[in-house]
Amino acid sequence: MITGELKSKVDRIWTTMWSGGIANPMNVLEQLTYLLFIKRLDELHTLKELKANRTKKPIEEPIFPDGANPATKTNFPAEQLRWSRFKDASPEQMFETVRDEVFPFIKILGKKGDADGEGGSTYTHHMKDAIFIIPKPRMLANVVDQLDGINMSDSDTKGDLYEYMLGKLEGAGQNGQFRTPRHIIELMVAMTAPKPKDIICDPACGTAGFLIAASKHLMDNHEDTIYQNASSRRRFNEDTFHGYDSDSTMLRIGSMNMLLHGVENPDIRYKDSLAESDEDDAEKYSLILANPPFAGSLDYESTSKDLIQVVKTKKTELLFLTLFLRLLQIGGRAAVIVPDGVLFGSSNAHKTLRKIIIENQKLDAIVSMPSGVFKPYAGVSTAILFFTKTNSGG
């Protein structure tokens, strides 16, 4: 649980950014995410160093390679890009290092493609538009100093910190985007118990909370299988996790989030899930975890025709459920958050969809949740639907 002390530290950092001229909360979140990401990279590299010292072997896949910065092709040693090295520099020196060396470096992480980044990771693809906008050396030094004072060795602290920062977004809750509390994500993941063979999708992934929780569950329960050989590792890093979103900033944050949690190249891409019909994705996934936006109603013209053929409605929550049924393989399962209207709505579309799930598929469980779960974003009463696609009832 986030403490009052941690909250006040984040509030102070937020105020520093705001008074320094970065007024848009989304920009503040993005810049802080970059800095937390840079700090975490240093922590991960330190762990690799400790392991190398213990085993008396070279560092495996070092994050900061020996020699020059591979991003800027300068003689600036990559070692100097580490948080623990630049944090004690003068504000002017730190600002130049972060802006001219560290930032270009984090934009190419995971790039295994050609010189233009073609064939690189999805992370590289989303990061190519990232911009460092902290305007003054003194402000950067102040923020780095404050972030350095937060102990983030505990993964729960990191998660709580992120939840709290996301909660400060005034824009959260617009377009029906609600941040899902972490304990609810963990409940849904525990109840669906992902296996190494699962192909997992969140068609409204935002900051990738569900995908991260699923990856953590797999690591905690099936680590031996994941790291059995090169092909099982590649499967975990490249083929297991799929997320779509129509907000490019969220995709960037989601990609960084996944990389920090040890998933190197998930399939996280820009897509308006309800508008684009993609035959390649039909019956592709064995597990869907999602909290789709409840944005009210959509324009018929922009909605995929094959979804409207099943349920004639403009309500996004009904269209998303129809989409999930299309994306799931036979035997695939879903855990989805829906507003109570889906369970009790009296329109023809509501009744049709309920009939499809209860008679044609297998409804495993409904977990009803109290109305305050999504405050401050919304007071709407919600439930979690767990169902399995059978196409033959059950």
mmCIF file of C-alpha atoms in Angstrom:
data_model
loop_
_atom_site.group_PDB
_atom_site.id
_atom_site.type_symbol
_atom_site.label_atom_id
_atom_site.label_comp_id
_atom_site.label_asym_id
_atom_site.label_seq_id
_atom_site.Cartn_x
_atom_site.Cartn_y
_atom_site.Cartn_z
ATOM 1 C CA MET A 1 0.000 0.000 0.000
ATOM 2 C CA ILE A 2 1.360 3.451 -0.846
ATOM 3 C CA THR A 3 2.339 5.391 2.298
ATOM 4 C CA GLY A 4 1.653 9.038 3.052
ATOM 5 C CA GLU A 5 5.412 9.675 2.954
ATOM 6 C CA LEU A 6 5.736 8.241 -0.566
ATOM 7 C CA LYS A 7 2.672 10.213 -1.702
ATOM 8 C CA SER A 8 4.150 13.478 -0.442
ATOM 9 C CA LYS A 9 7.456 12.710 -2.201
ATOM 10 C CA VAL A 10 5.624 12.145 -5.504
ATOM 11 C CA ASP A 11 3.533 15.280 -4.929
ATOM 12 C CA ARG A 12 6.718 17.322 -4.416
ATOM 13 C CA ILE A 13 8.269 15.951 -7.629
ATOM 14 C CA TRP A 14 5.018 16.690 -9.489
ATOM 15 C CA THR A 15 5.055 20.267 -8.137
ATOM 16 C CA THR A 16 8.698 20.700 -9.185
ATOM 17 C CA MET A 17 7.826 19.662 -12.764
ATOM 18 C CA TRP A 18 4.692 21.794 -12.796
ATOM 19 C CA SER A 19 6.390 24.947 -11.461
ATOM 20 C CA GLY A 20 9.257 24.370 -13.915
ATOM 21 C CA GLY A 21 6.891 24.815 -16.844
ATOM 22 C CA ILE A 22 5.615 21.297 -17.674
ATOM 23 C CA ALA A 23 1.912 21.884 -17.133
ATOM 24 C CA ASN A 24 0.304 18.941 -18.961
ATOM 25 C CA PRO A 25 -0.091 16.046 -16.469
ATOM 26 C CA MET A 26 0.449 13.503 -19.258
ATOM 27 C CA ASN A 27 3.807 15.128 -20.113
ATOM 28 C CA VAL A 28 4.799 15.088 -16.438
ATOM 29 C CA LEU A 29 3.943 11.380 -16.222
ATOM 30 C CA GLU A 30 5.847 10.597 -19.414
ATOM 31 C CA GLN A 31 9.016 12.473 -18.382
ATOM 32 C CA LEU A 32 8.947 10.880 -14.915
ATOM 33 C CA THR A 33 8.477 7.464 -16.534
ATOM 34 C CA TYR A 34 11.611 8.005 -18.643
ATOM 35 C CA LEU A 35 13.624 8.948 -15.544
ATOM 36 C CA LEU A 36 12.293 5.997 -13.503
ATOM 37 C CA PHE A 37 13.108 3.774 -16.479
ATOM 38 C CA ILE A 38 16.710 5.089 -16.636
ATOM 39 C CA LYS A 39 17.056 4.516 -12.862
ATOM 40 C CA ARG A 40 15.697 0.974 -13.156
ATOM 41 C CA LEU A 41 18.097 0.124 -16.002
ATOM 42 C CA ASP A 42 21.000 0.972 -13.686
ATOM 43 C CA GLU A 43 19.540 -1.250 -10.937
ATOM 44 C CA LEU A 44 19.164 -4.157 -13.394
ATOM 45 C CA HIS A 45 22.732 -3.703 -14.657
ATOM 46 C CA THR A 46 24.000 -3.690 -11.036
ATOM 47 C CA LEU A 47 22.239 -7.047 -10.449
ATOM 48 C CA LYS A 48 23.967 -8.465 -13.545
ATOM 49 C CA GLU A 49 27.327 -7.175 -12.229
ATOM 50 C CA LEU A 50 26.782 -8.821 -8.840
ATOM 51 C CA LYS A 51 25.910 -12.110 -10.519
ATOM 52 C CA ALA A 52 29.016 -11.879 -12.737
ATOM 53 C CA ASN A 53 31.215 -11.227 -9.682
ATOM 54 C CA ARG A 54 29.677 -14.173 -7.867
ATOM 55 C CA THR A 55 30.042 -16.608 -10.759
ATOM 56 C CA LYS A 56 33.398 -15.164 -11.929
ATOM 57 C CA LYS A 57 32.005 -14.971 -15.472
ATOM 58 C CA PRO A 58 31.539 -11.997 -17.854
ATOM 59 C CA ILE A 59 28.310 -9.969 -17.506
ATOM 60 C CA GLU A 60 25.477 -11.640 -19.430
ATOM 61 C CA GLU A 61 23.847 -9.260 -21.936
ATOM 62 C CA PRO A 62 25.033 -6.040 -20.259
ATOM 63 C CA ILE A 63 22.579 -3.143 -20.523
ATOM 64 C CA PHE A 64 25.431 -0.623 -20.599
ATOM 65 C CA PRO A 65 28.080 -2.243 -22.825
ATOM 66 C CA ASP A 66 31.797 -1.514 -22.493
ATOM 67 C CA GLY A 67 33.036 1.228 -24.776
ATOM 68 C CA ALA A 68 31.230 4.055 -26.531
ATOM 69 C CA ASN A 69 27.526 4.958 -26.493
ATOM 70 C CA PRO A 70 25.992 2.831 -29.297
ATOM 71 C CA ALA A 71 23.181 5.363 -29.861
ATOM 72 C CA THR A 72 25.229 8.478 -30.604
ATOM 73 C CA LYS A 73 28.356 6.744 -31.962
ATOM 74 C CA THR A 74 30.445 9.116 -29.800
ATOM 75 C CA ASN A 75 33.376 8.179 -27.604
ATOM 76 C CA PHE A 76 31.222 8.971 -24.569
ATOM 77 C CA PRO A 77 31.583 5.752 -22.490
ATOM 78 C CA ALA A 78 28.316 3.852 -22.021
ATOM 79 C CA GLU A 79 29.253 3.408 -18.341
ATOM 80 C CA GLN A 80 28.649 7.161 -17.850
ATOM 81 C CA LEU A 81 25.012 6.749 -18.951
ATOM 82 C CA ARG A 82 24.146 5.000 -15.690
ATOM 83 C CA TRP A 83 21.965 6.780 -13.149
ATOM 84 C CA SER A 84 24.468 6.073 -10.361
ATOM 85 C CA ARG A 85 27.190 7.845 -12.394
ATOM 86 C CA PHE A 86 25.420 11.000 -13.606
ATOM 87 C CA LYS A 87 23.254 11.690 -10.523
ATOM 88 C CA ASP A 88 26.152 13.312 -8.669
ATOM 89 C CA ALA A 89 27.318 15.495 -11.593
ATOM 90 C CA SER A 90 26.756 19.256 -11.716
ATOM 91 C CA PRO A 91 23.261 20.243 -12.982
ATOM 92 C CA GLU A 92 24.667 21.490 -16.323
ATOM 93 C CA GLN A 93 26.780 18.370 -16.864
ATOM 94 C CA MET A 94 23.891 16.073 -15.856
ATOM 95 C CA PHE A 95 21.488 17.875 -18.208
ATOM 96 C CA GLU A 96 23.855 17.483 -21.185
ATOM 97 C CA THR A 97 24.501 13.827 -20.377
ATOM 98 C CA VAL A 98 20.804 12.954 -20.084
ATOM 99 C CA ARG A 99 19.652 15.003 -23.074
ATOM 100 C CA ASP A 100 22.486 14.193 -25.512
ATOM 101 C CA GLU A 101 23.611 10.708 -24.462
ATOM 102 C CA VAL A 102 21.232 8.856 -22.131
ATOM 103 C CA PHE A 103 18.028 9.745 -23.968
ATOM 104 C CA PRO A 104 19.251 8.647 -27.435
ATOM 105 C CA PHE A 105 20.539 5.474 -25.751
ATOM 106 C CA ILE A 106 17.183 4.457 -24.176
ATOM 107 C CA LYS A 107 15.447 5.058 -27.509
ATOM 108 C CA ILE A 108 17.473 2.285 -29.189
ATOM 109 C CA LEU A 109 17.302 -0.300 -26.394
ATOM 110 C CA GLY A 110 16.145 -3.628 -27.725
ATOM 111 C CA LYS A 111 16.946 -2.631 -31.311
ATOM 112 C CA LYS A 112 18.073 -5.721 -33.142
ATOM 113 C CA GLY A 113 17.009 -4.619 -36.588
ATOM 114 C CA ASP A 114 18.860 -2.647 -39.246
ATOM 115 C CA ALA A 115 20.254 0.872 -39.002
ATOM 116 C CA ASP A 116 16.799 2.422 -39.421
ATOM 117 C CA GLY A 117 15.339 0.343 -36.639
ATOM 118 C CA GLU A 118 13.348 -1.791 -39.069
ATOM 119 C CA GLY A 119 12.886 -5.172 -37.500
ATOM 120 C CA GLY A 120 13.646 -3.760 -34.031
ATOM 121 C CA SER A 121 11.444 -4.307 -31.005
ATOM 122 C CA THR A 122 8.013 -2.774 -30.505
ATOM 123 C CA TYR A 123 9.614 -0.770 -27.690
ATOM 124 C CA THR A 124 12.022 0.867 -30.181
ATOM 125 C CA HIS A 125 9.107 1.576 -32.506
ATOM 126 C CA HIS A 126 7.088 3.394 -29.811
ATOM 127 C CA MET A 127 10.115 5.219 -28.418
ATOM 128 C CA LYS A 128 11.134 6.822 -31.709
ATOM 129 C CA ASP A 129 8.673 9.682 -31.084
ATOM 130 C CA ALA A 130 9.715 10.167 -27.446
ATOM 131 C CA ILE A 131 10.953 13.670 -26.627
ATOM 132 C CA PHE A 132 12.948 14.864 -23.635
ATOM 133 C CA ILE A 133 11.229 18.129 -22.635
ATOM 134 C CA ILE A 134 12.629 18.966 -19.182
ATOM 135 C CA PRO A 135 13.699 22.565 -19.902
ATOM 136 C CA LYS A 136 16.338 23.480 -17.286
ATOM 137 C CA PRO A 137 19.404 21.780 -15.760
ATOM 138 C CA ARG A 138 18.458 22.887 -12.240
ATOM 139 C CA MET A 139 14.980 21.367 -12.583
ATOM 140 C CA LEU A 140 16.352 18.031 -13.864
ATOM 141 C CA ALA A 141 18.895 17.904 -11.003
ATOM 142 C CA ASN A 142 16.121 18.603 -8.506
ATOM 143 C CA VAL A 143 13.849 15.855 -9.887
ATOM 144 C CA VAL A 144 16.717 13.313 -10.134
ATOM 145 C CA ASP A 145 17.654 14.110 -6.541
ATOM 146 C CA GLN A 146 14.088 13.565 -5.333
ATOM 147 C CA LEU A 147 13.605 10.341 -7.331
ATOM 148 C CA ASP A 148 16.908 9.045 -5.998
ATOM 149 C CA GLY A 149 15.519 9.436 -2.464
ATOM 150 C CA ILE A 150 12.714 6.940 -3.177
ATOM 151 C CA ASN A 151 13.696 3.337 -2.486
ATOM 152 C CA MET A 152 12.202 1.298 -5.295
ATOM 153 C CA SER A 153 13.883 -2.047 -4.664
ATOM 154 C CA ASP A 154 10.496 -3.535 -3.767
ATOM 155 C CA SER A 155 8.383 -4.287 -6.845
ATOM 156 C CA ASP A 156 5.199 -3.454 -4.904
ATOM 157 C CA THR A 157 6.555 0.027 -4.155
ATOM 158 C CA LYS A 158 7.188 0.532 -7.871
ATOM 159 C CA GLY A 159 3.672 -0.588 -8.687
ATOM 160 C CA ASP A 160 2.120 1.610 -5.973
ATOM 161 C CA LEU A 161 4.186 4.586 -7.110
ATOM 162 C CA TYR A 162 3.014 4.118 -10.679
ATOM 163 C CA GLU A 163 -0.620 3.668 -9.642
ATOM 164 C CA TYR A 164 -0.443 6.892 -7.662
ATOM 165 C CA MET A 165 1.150 8.818 -10.538
ATOM 166 C CA LEU A 166 -1.507 7.510 -12.939
ATOM 167 C CA GLY A 167 -4.158 8.562 -10.437
ATOM 168 C CA LYS A 168 -2.885 12.142 -10.689
ATOM 169 C CA LEU A 169 -3.770 12.272 -14.371
ATOM 170 C CA GLU A 170 -6.808 14.498 -14.665
ATOM 171 C CA GLY A 171 -7.330 13.047 -18.127
ATOM 172 C CA ALA A 172 -7.759 9.550 -16.695
ATOM 173 C CA GLY A 173 -11.363 8.566 -16.975
ATOM 174 C CA GLN A 174 -11.914 10.511 -20.187
ATOM 175 C CA ASN A 175 -12.790 8.269 -23.147
ATOM 176 C CA GLY A 176 -13.821 5.676 -20.574
ATOM 177 C CA GLN A 177 -10.182 4.865 -19.702
ATOM 178 C CA PHE A 178 -10.011 3.758 -16.075
ATOM 179 C CA ARG A 179 -6.898 2.558 -14.295
ATOM 180 C CA THR A 180 -7.585 -0.901 -12.915
ATOM 181 C CA PRO A 181 -6.507 -1.262 -9.266
ATOM 182 C CA ARG A 182 -3.655 -3.732 -8.985
ATOM 183 C CA HIS A 183 -5.324 -6.083 -6.495
ATOM 184 C CA ILE A 184 -8.183 -6.603 -8.970
ATOM 185 C CA ILE A 185 -5.743 -7.297 -11.817
ATOM 186 C CA GLU A 186 -3.959 -9.832 -9.597
ATOM 187 C CA LEU A 187 -7.276 -11.497 -8.671
ATOM 188 C CA MET A 188 -8.206 -11.887 -12.355
ATOM 189 C CA VAL A 189 -4.775 -13.285 -13.233
ATOM 190 C CA ALA A 190 -4.792 -15.704 -10.279
ATOM 191 C CA MET A 191 -8.265 -16.991 -11.202
ATOM 192 C CA THR A 192 -7.331 -17.582 -14.858
ATOM 193 C CA ALA A 193 -3.862 -18.963 -13.896
ATOM 194 C CA PRO A 194 -1.933 -18.351 -17.160
ATOM 195 C CA LYS A 195 0.206 -21.257 -18.421
ATOM 196 C CA PRO A 196 3.414 -21.050 -20.514
ATOM 197 C CA LYS A 197 1.504 -22.245 -23.603
ATOM 198 C CA ASP A 198 -1.083 -19.424 -23.360
ATOM 199 C CA ILE A 199 -1.219 -16.617 -25.923
ATOM 200 C CA ILE A 200 -2.421 -13.665 -23.865
ATOM 201 C CA CYS A 201 -4.125 -10.538 -25.174
ATOM 202 C CA ASP A 202 -5.449 -7.272 -23.753
ATOM 203 C CA PRO A 203 -7.210 -5.364 -26.588
ATOM 204 C CA ALA A 204 -7.386 -2.174 -24.461
ATOM 205 C CA CYS A 205 -4.015 -2.458 -22.757
ATOM 206 C CA GLY A 206 -3.205 1.105 -21.604
ATOM 207 C CA THR A 207 -0.073 0.873 -19.435
ATOM 208 C CA ALA A 208 -0.050 -2.960 -19.823
ATOM 209 C CA GLY A 209 -1.041 -3.740 -16.204
ATOM 210 C CA PHE A 210 -2.760 -7.029 -17.072
ATOM 211 C CA LEU A 211 0.095 -8.230 -19.284
ATOM 212 C CA ILE A 212 2.665 -7.406 -16.581
ATOM 213 C CA ALA A 213 0.675 -9.248 -13.901
ATOM 214 C CA ALA A 214 0.331 -12.250 -16.237
ATOM 215 C CA SER A 215 4.086 -12.239 -16.942
ATOM 216 C CA LYS A 216 4.806 -12.092 -13.192
ATOM 217 C CA HIS A 217 2.438 -15.029 -12.569
ATOM 218 C CA LEU A 218 4.232 -17.070 -15.261
ATOM 219 C CA MET A 219 7.664 -16.167 -13.839
ATOM 220 C CA ASP A 220 6.617 -17.062 -10.291
ATOM 221 C CA ASN A 221 4.962 -20.371 -11.188
ATOM 222 C CA HIS A 222 6.612 -21.625 -14.387
ATOM 223 C CA GLU A 223 10.123 -20.162 -14.417
ATOM 224 C CA ASP A 224 11.761 -23.531 -15.233
ATOM 225 C CA THR A 225 9.544 -23.992 -18.307
ATOM 226 C CA ILE A 226 10.064 -20.409 -19.537
ATOM 227 C CA TYR A 227 13.854 -20.653 -19.300
ATOM 228 C CA GLN A 228 14.086 -24.267 -20.426
ATOM 229 C CA ASN A 229 15.802 -23.433 -23.721
ATOM 230 C CA ALA A 230 16.284 -20.630 -26.263
ATOM 231 C CA SER A 231 12.991 -21.282 -28.059
ATOM 232 C CA SER A 232 10.888 -21.246 -24.841
ATOM 233 C CA ARG A 233 12.590 -17.971 -23.810
ATOM 234 C CA ARG A 234 11.849 -16.480 -27.220
ATOM 235 C CA ARG A 235 8.257 -17.640 -26.991
ATOM 236 C CA PHE A 236 7.856 -15.885 -23.624
ATOM 237 C CA ASN A 237 9.533 -12.660 -24.786
ATOM 238 C CA GLU A 238 7.981 -12.362 -28.241
ATOM 239 C CA ASP A 239 4.924 -14.568 -28.731
ATOM 240 C CA THR A 240 3.062 -14.714 -25.409
ATOM 241 C CA PHE A 241 1.930 -11.118 -24.779
ATOM 242 C CA HIS A 242 -0.208 -9.012 -27.113
ATOM 243 C CA GLY A 243 -1.700 -5.610 -26.339
ATOM 244 C CA TYR A 244 -3.488 -2.960 -28.405
ATOM 245 C CA ASP A 245 -4.312 0.631 -27.621
ATOM 246 C CA SER A 246 -5.304 3.724 -29.574
ATOM 247 C CA ASP A 247 -3.240 6.110 -27.400
ATOM 248 C CA SER A 248 0.415 6.313 -28.480
ATOM 249 C CA THR A 249 1.598 7.739 -25.132
ATOM 250 C CA MET A 250 0.060 4.779 -23.317
ATOM 251 C CA LEU A 251 1.757 2.407 -25.774
ATOM 252 C CA ARG A 252 5.119 4.020 -24.995
ATOM 253 C CA ILE A 253 4.566 3.751 -21.247
ATOM 254 C CA GLY A 254 3.237 0.191 -21.625
ATOM 255 C CA SER A 255 6.304 -0.860 -23.659
ATOM 256 C CA MET A 256 8.701 0.613 -21.075
ATOM 257 C CA ASN A 257 6.694 -1.047 -18.325
ATOM 258 C CA MET A 258 6.942 -4.470 -20.014
ATOM 259 C CA LEU A 259 10.674 -4.095 -20.682
ATOM 260 C CA LEU A 260 11.288 -3.180 -17.026
ATOM 261 C CA HIS A 261 9.371 -6.275 -15.947
ATOM 262 C CA GLY A 262 11.583 -8.560 -18.024
ATOM 263 C CA VAL A 263 9.518 -9.040 -21.218
ATOM 264 C CA GLU A 264 11.819 -7.924 -24.009
ATOM 265 C CA ASN A 265 9.690 -7.741 -27.122
ATOM 266 C CA PRO A 266 5.929 -8.046 -26.520
ATOM 267 C CA ASP A 267 3.521 -7.347 -29.362
ATOM 268 C CA ILE A 268 2.195 -3.968 -28.174
ATOM 269 C CA ARG A 269 0.813 -1.918 -31.041
ATOM 270 C CA TYR A 270 -1.438 0.914 -32.100
ATOM 271 C CA LYS A 271 -4.905 -0.282 -32.972
ATOM 272 C CA ASP A 272 -8.446 0.889 -32.513
ATOM 273 C CA SER A 273 -9.775 -2.532 -31.538
ATOM 274 C CA LEU A 274 -13.438 -1.844 -32.343
ATOM 275 C CA ALA A 275 -12.813 -0.079 -35.649
ATOM 276 C CA GLU A 276 -10.417 -2.437 -37.379
ATOM 277 C CA SER A 277 -11.372 -5.915 -38.346
ATOM 278 C CA ASP A 278 -8.240 -8.053 -38.583
ATOM 279 C CA GLU A 279 -8.767 -11.576 -39.897
ATOM 280 C CA ASP A 280 -5.293 -12.603 -38.666
ATOM 281 C CA ASP A 281 -6.396 -12.050 -35.078
ATOM 282 C CA ALA A 282 -9.577 -14.159 -35.213
ATOM 283 C CA GLU A 283 -9.342 -17.166 -32.862
ATOM 284 C CA LYS A 284 -5.680 -16.353 -32.161
ATOM 285 C CA TYR A 285 -5.613 -16.018 -28.350
ATOM 286 C CA SER A 286 -6.117 -18.523 -25.545
ATOM 287 C CA LEU A 287 -6.515 -15.956 -22.744
ATOM 288 C CA ILE A 288 -7.976 -12.447 -22.730
ATOM 289 C CA LEU A 289 -7.582 -10.197 -19.685
ATOM 290 C CA ALA A 290 -9.165 -6.773 -20.080
ATOM 291 C CA ASN A 291 -10.881 -3.775 -18.612
ATOM 292 C CA PRO A 292 -12.305 -2.293 -21.816
ATOM 293 C CA PRO A 293 -13.389 1.358 -21.872
ATOM 294 C CA PHE A 294 -17.032 2.013 -21.008
ATOM 295 C CA ALA A 295 -17.230 5.143 -23.131
ATOM 296 C CA GLY A 296 -20.948 5.002 -23.693
ATOM 297 C CA SER A 297 -21.663 4.855 -27.402
ATOM 298 C CA LEU A 298 -19.712 4.811 -30.649
ATOM 299 C CA ASP A 299 -20.394 5.909 -34.179
ATOM 300 C CA TYR A 300 -21.748 3.013 -36.286
ATOM 301 C CA GLU A 301 -19.704 4.166 -39.286
ATOM 302 C CA SER A 302 -16.374 3.749 -37.491
ATOM 303 C CA THR A 303 -17.200 0.387 -35.916
ATOM 304 C CA SER A 304 -16.158 -2.941 -37.406
ATOM 305 C CA LYS A 305 -19.122 -4.317 -39.391
ATOM 306 C CA ASP A 306 -18.672 -7.943 -38.300
ATOM 307 C CA LEU A 307 -19.080 -6.938 -34.634
ATOM 308 C CA ILE A 308 -22.314 -5.031 -35.317
ATOM 309 C CA GLN A 309 -23.687 -8.052 -37.232
ATOM 310 C CA VAL A 310 -23.497 -10.077 -34.007
ATOM 311 C CA VAL A 311 -24.834 -7.407 -31.626
ATOM 312 C CA LYS A 312 -26.480 -4.318 -33.131
ATOM 313 C CA THR A 313 -25.447 -1.695 -30.592
ATOM 314 C CA LYS A 314 -23.306 1.396 -30.110
ATOM 315 C CA LYS A 315 -22.354 0.465 -26.539
ATOM 316 C CA THR A 316 -18.606 -0.142 -26.293
ATOM 317 C CA GLU A 317 -18.771 -2.677 -23.457
ATOM 318 C CA LEU A 318 -21.076 -4.942 -25.531
ATOM 319 C CA LEU A 319 -18.974 -4.537 -28.674
ATOM 320 C CA PHE A 320 -15.791 -5.378 -26.758
ATOM 321 C CA LEU A 321 -17.336 -8.597 -25.407
ATOM 322 C CA THR A 322 -18.320 -9.533 -28.964
ATOM 323 C CA LEU A 323 -14.750 -8.774 -30.069
ATOM 324 C CA PHE A 324 -13.297 -10.971 -27.293
ATOM 325 C CA LEU A 325 -15.423 -13.904 -28.444
ATOM 326 C CA ARG A 326 -14.045 -13.425 -31.939
ATOM 327 C CA LEU A 327 -10.424 -13.208 -30.772
ATOM 328 C CA LEU A 328 -10.549 -16.313 -28.536
ATOM 329 C CA GLN A 329 -9.649 -19.807 -29.706
ATOM 330 C CA ILE A 330 -12.098 -22.609 -28.928
ATOM 331 C CA GLY A 331 -11.302 -23.466 -25.307
ATOM 332 C CA GLY A 332 -9.850 -19.995 -24.751
ATOM 333 C CA ARG A 333 -10.832 -18.161 -21.583
ATOM 334 C CA ALA A 334 -11.510 -14.557 -20.674
ATOM 335 C CA ALA A 335 -11.594 -12.464 -17.519
ATOM 336 C CA VAL A 336 -13.204 -9.126 -18.298
ATOM 337 C CA ILE A 337 -14.438 -6.182 -16.225
ATOM 338 C CA VAL A 338 -17.892 -4.981 -17.286
ATOM 339 C CA PRO A 339 -20.355 -2.401 -15.923
ATOM 340 C CA ASP A 340 -23.420 -3.853 -14.209
ATOM 341 C CA GLY A 341 -25.504 -2.783 -17.226
ATOM 342 C CA VAL A 342 -24.114 -5.780 -19.128
ATOM 343 C CA LEU A 343 -25.632 -8.130 -16.530
ATOM 344 C CA PHE A 344 -28.979 -6.392 -16.101
ATOM 345 C CA GLY A 345 -29.547 -4.198 -19.205
ATOM 346 C CA SER A 346 -32.913 -4.764 -20.844
ATOM 347 C CA SER A 347 -32.196 -3.735 -24.460
ATOM 348 C CA ASN A 348 -32.233 -6.353 -27.233
ATOM 349 C CA ALA A 349 -28.453 -6.042 -27.616
ATOM 350 C CA HIS A 350 -27.903 -6.744 -23.892
ATOM 351 C CA LYS A 351 -30.195 -9.769 -23.992
ATOM 352 C CA THR A 352 -28.619 -11.110 -27.198
ATOM 353 C CA LEU A 353 -25.126 -10.908 -25.775
ATOM 354 C CA ARG A 354 -26.087 -12.551 -22.479
ATOM 355 C CA LYS A 355 -27.787 -15.353 -24.413
ATOM 356 C CA ILE A 356 -24.645 -15.887 -26.534
ATOM 357 C CA ILE A 357 -22.397 -16.116 -23.447
ATOM 358 C CA ILE A 358 -24.733 -18.326 -21.384
ATOM 359 C CA GLU A 359 -26.112 -20.655 -24.087
ATOM 360 C CA ASN A 360 -23.341 -20.801 -26.729
ATOM 361 C CA GLN A 361 -20.295 -20.436 -24.466
ATOM 362 C CA LYS A 362 -19.457 -21.503 -20.909
ATOM 363 C CA LEU A 363 -19.959 -18.832 -18.244
ATOM 364 C CA ASP A 364 -17.530 -19.806 -15.445
ATOM 365 C CA ALA A 365 -18.129 -17.092 -12.853
ATOM 366 C CA ILE A 366 -19.335 -13.578 -12.154
ATOM 367 C CA VAL A 367 -17.551 -11.639 -9.425
ATOM 368 C CA SER A 368 -19.626 -8.638 -8.390
ATOM 369 C CA MET A 369 -17.635 -5.633 -7.140
ATOM 370 C CA PRO A 370 -18.699 -2.700 -4.956
ATOM 371 C CA SER A 371 -19.425 0.620 -6.635
ATOM 372 C CA GLY A 372 -16.368 2.520 -5.315
ATOM 373 C CA VAL A 373 -13.714 0.309 -6.934
ATOM 374 C CA PHE A 374 -12.941 2.728 -9.763
ATOM 375 C CA LYS A 375 -13.092 5.982 -7.826
ATOM 376 C CA PRO A 376 -11.902 8.646 -8.408
ATOM 377 C CA TYR A 377 -12.487 7.894 -12.114
ATOM 378 C CA ALA A 378 -16.031 6.573 -11.881
ATOM 379 C CA GLY A 379 -18.580 5.433 -9.333
ATOM 380 C CA VAL A 380 -20.143 2.867 -11.679
ATOM 381 C CA SER A 381 -20.881 -0.616 -10.247
ATOM 382 C CA THR A 382 -18.895 -3.301 -12.044
ATOM 383 C CA ALA A 383 -18.399 -7.051 -12.187
ATOM 384 C CA ILE A 384 -15.770 -9.437 -13.528
ATOM 385 C CA LEU A 385 -17.008 -11.948 -16.103
ATOM 386 C CA PHE A 386 -15.080 -15.214 -16.431
ATOM 387 C CA PHE A 387 -16.056 -17.290 -19.445
ATOM 388 C CA THR A 388 -14.669 -19.956 -21.761
ATOM 389 C CA LYS A 389 -15.333 -20.030 -25.494
ATOM 390 C CA THR A 390 -16.817 -23.373 -26.482
ATOM 391 C CA ASN A 391 -19.345 -22.454 -29.222
ATOM 392 C CA SER A 392 -21.356 -25.385 -27.854
ATOM 393 C CA GLY A 393 -22.521 -24.171 -24.433
ATOM 394 C CA GLY A 394 -21.374 -25.735 -21.179
#
